[in-house]
PDB file of C-alpha atoms in Angstrom:
ATOM      1  CA  UNK A   1      80.856  90.754 111.671  1.00  0.00           C
ATOM      2  CA  UNK A   2      80.382  94.213 113.141  1.00  0.00           C
ATOM      3  CA  UNK A   3      76.931  95.753 113.010  1.00  0.00           C
ATOM      4  CA  UNK A   4      77.285  99.335 114.186  1.00  0.00           C
ATOM      5  CA  UNK A   5      79.127 101.962 112.140  1.00  0.00           C
ATOM      6  CA  UNK A   6      81.684 102.526 114.897  1.00  0.00           C
ATOM      7  CA  UNK A   7      82.418  98.808 115.103  1.00  0.00           C
ATOM      8  CA  UNK A   8      82.868  98.682 111.335  1.00  0.00           C
ATOM      9  CA  UNK A   9      85.310 101.572 111.484  1.00  0.00           C
ATOM     10  CA  UNK A  10      87.179  99.949 114.372  1.00  0.00           C
ATOM     11  CA  UNK A  11      87.526  96.772 112.300  1.00  0.00           C
ATOM     12  CA  UNK A  12      88.903  98.728 109.319  1.00  0.00           C
ATOM     13  CA  UNK A  13      91.381 100.524 111.551  1.00  0.00           C
ATOM     14  CA  UNK A  14      92.545  97.345 113.258  1.00  0.00           C
ATOM     15  CA  UNK A  15      93.082  95.625 109.900  1.00  0.00           C
ATOM     16  CA  UNK A  16      95.212  98.543 108.647  1.00  0.00           C
ATOM     17  CA  UNK A  17      97.208  98.666 111.886  1.00  0.00           C
ATOM     18  CA  UNK A  18      97.770  94.913 111.680  1.00  0.00           C
ATOM     19  CA  UNK A  19      99.352  95.272 108.246  1.00  0.00           C
ATOM     20  CA  UNK A  20     101.559  98.144 109.385  1.00  0.00           C
ATOM     21  CA  UNK A  21     102.627  96.312 112.538  1.00  0.00           C
ATOM     22  CA  UNK A  22     103.350  93.162 110.561  1.00  0.00           C
ATOM     23  CA  UNK A  23     105.557  95.040 108.104  1.00  0.00           C
ATOM     24  CA  UNK A  24     107.407  96.844 110.900  1.00  0.00           C
ATOM     25  CA  UNK A  25     107.930  93.639 112.862  1.00  0.00           C
ATOM     26  CA  UNK A  26     109.261  91.920 109.752  1.00  0.00           C
ATOM     27  CA  UNK A  27     111.663  94.799 109.078  1.00  0.00           C
ATOM     28  CA  UNK A  28     112.836  94.665 112.688  1.00  0.00           C
ATOM     29  CA  UNK A  29     113.537  90.937 112.453  1.00  0.00           C
ATOM     30  CA  UNK A  30     115.422  91.478 109.206  1.00  0.00           C
ATOM     31  CA  UNK A  31     117.594  94.189 110.779  1.00  0.00           C
ATOM     32  CA  UNK A  32     118.348  91.959 113.757  1.00  0.00           C
ATOM     33  CA  UNK A  33     119.308  89.063 111.515  1.00  0.00           C
ATOM     34  CA  UNK A  34     121.562  91.291 109.389  1.00  0.00           C
ATOM     35  CA  UNK A  35     123.273  92.554 112.535  1.00  0.00           C
ATOM     36  CA  UNK A  36     123.808  89.048 113.924  1.00  0.00           C
ATOM     37  CA  UNK A  37     125.228  87.787 110.629  1.00  0.00           C
ATOM     38  CA  UNK A  38     127.485  90.846 110.327  1.00  0.00           C
ATOM     39  CA  UNK A  39     128.817  90.290 113.847  1.00  0.00           C
ATOM     40  CA  UNK A  40     129.602  86.653 113.082  1.00  0.00           C
ATOM     41  CA  UNK A  41     131.249  87.309 109.714  1.00  0.00           C
ATOM     42  CA  UNK A  42     133.006  90.684 110.146  1.00  0.00           C
ATOM     43  CA  UNK A  43     132.947  91.749 113.798  1.00  0.00           C
ATOM     44  CA  UNK A  44     135.159  94.810 113.323  1.00  0.00           C
ATOM     45  CA  UNK A  45     133.022  96.245 110.495  1.00  0.00           C
ATOM     46  CA  UNK A  46     129.590  95.397 111.879  1.00  0.00           C
ATOM     47  CA  UNK A  47     129.129  98.405 114.163  1.00  0.00           C
ATOM     48  CA  UNK A  48     126.854 100.184 111.669  1.00  0.00           C
ATOM     49  CA  UNK A  49     124.555  97.179 111.315  1.00  0.00           C
ATOM     50  CA  UNK A  50     124.339  96.816 115.090  1.00  0.00           C
ATOM     51  CA  UNK A  51     123.634 100.535 115.507  1.00  0.00           C
ATOM     52  CA  UNK A  52     120.831 100.346 112.931  1.00  0.00           C
ATOM     53  CA  UNK A  53     119.298  97.318 114.645  1.00  0.00           C
ATOM     54  CA  UNK A  54     119.451  98.980 118.063  1.00  0.00           C
ATOM     55  CA  UNK A  55     117.826 102.126 116.695  1.00  0.00           C
ATOM     56  CA  UNK A  56     115.055 100.064 115.133  1.00  0.00           C
ATOM     57  CA  UNK A  57     114.536  98.280 118.465  1.00  0.00           C
ATOM     58  CA  UNK A  58     114.190 101.618 120.274  1.00  0.00           C
ATOM     59  CA  UNK A  59     111.694 102.905 117.723  1.00  0.00           C
ATOM     60  CA  UNK A  60     109.655  99.689 117.870  1.00  0.00           C
ATOM     61  CA  UNK A  61     109.551  99.758 121.654  1.00  0.00           C
ATOM     62  CA  UNK A  62     108.511 103.404 121.615  1.00  0.00           C
ATOM     63  CA  UNK A  63     105.619 102.661 119.282  1.00  0.00           C
ATOM     64  CA  UNK A  64     104.506  99.677 121.349  1.00  0.00           C
ATOM     65  CA  UNK A  65     105.337  97.148 118.656  1.00  0.00           C
ATOM     66  CA  UNK A  66     107.423  95.194 121.163  1.00  0.00           C
ATOM     67  CA  UNK A  67     107.746  95.573 124.919  1.00  0.00           C
ATOM     68  CA  UNK A  68     110.463  97.921 126.160  1.00  0.00           C
ATOM     69  CA  UNK A  69     112.061  95.174 128.249  1.00  0.00           C
ATOM     70  CA  UNK A  70     112.245  92.894 125.213  1.00  0.00           C
ATOM     71  CA  UNK A  71     113.938  95.679 123.256  1.00  0.00           C
ATOM     72  CA  UNK A  72     116.429  96.193 126.085  1.00  0.00           C
ATOM     73  CA  UNK A  73     117.102  92.460 126.292  1.00  0.00           C
ATOM     74  CA  UNK A  74     117.713  92.144 122.543  1.00  0.00           C
ATOM     75  CA  UNK A  75     119.977  95.202 122.531  1.00  0.00           C
ATOM     76  CA  UNK A  76     121.969  93.816 125.434  1.00  0.00           C
ATOM     77  CA  UNK A  77     122.417  90.437 123.784  1.00  0.00           C
ATOM     78  CA  UNK A  78     123.445  92.035 120.516  1.00  0.00           C
ATOM     79  CA  UNK A  79     126.009  94.281 122.222  1.00  0.00           C
ATOM     80  CA  UNK A  80     127.333  91.334 124.197  1.00  0.00           C
ATOM     81  CA  UNK A  81     127.762  89.308 121.016  1.00  0.00           C
ATOM     82  CA  UNK A  82     129.497  92.211 119.266  1.00  0.00           C
ATOM     83  CA  UNK A  83     131.878  92.853 122.162  1.00  0.00           C
ATOM     84  CA  UNK A  84     132.785  89.179 122.416  1.00  0.00           C
ATOM     85  CA  UNK A  85     133.436  88.932 118.690  1.00  0.00           C
ATOM     86  CA  UNK A  86     135.587  92.078 118.644  1.00  0.00           C
ATOM     87  CA  UNK A  87     137.573  90.870 121.647  1.00  0.00           C
ATOM     88  CA  UNK A  88     138.168  87.498 119.990  1.00  0.00           C
ATOM     89  CA  UNK A  89     139.735  89.157 116.929  1.00  0.00           C
TER      90      UNK A  89
END
């Protein structure tokens, strides 16, 4: 346990940030899953879901929640999946 006042404050801050980051990461994963499912089920109508997921990825990368290269990789894979599904229909 922390002893100094500054260490106690740092612990409180890190616990709050952990909860915020956890919630944001969970929301990001949910958006990605919704986008993937939408692409598989209705490729022509899933553009909005994909756009929302990509926006959430950009925001998360900007805040440091995930690495920018991971965000770029996930966006690329999602776009690739969407384009393939649209071309197949």
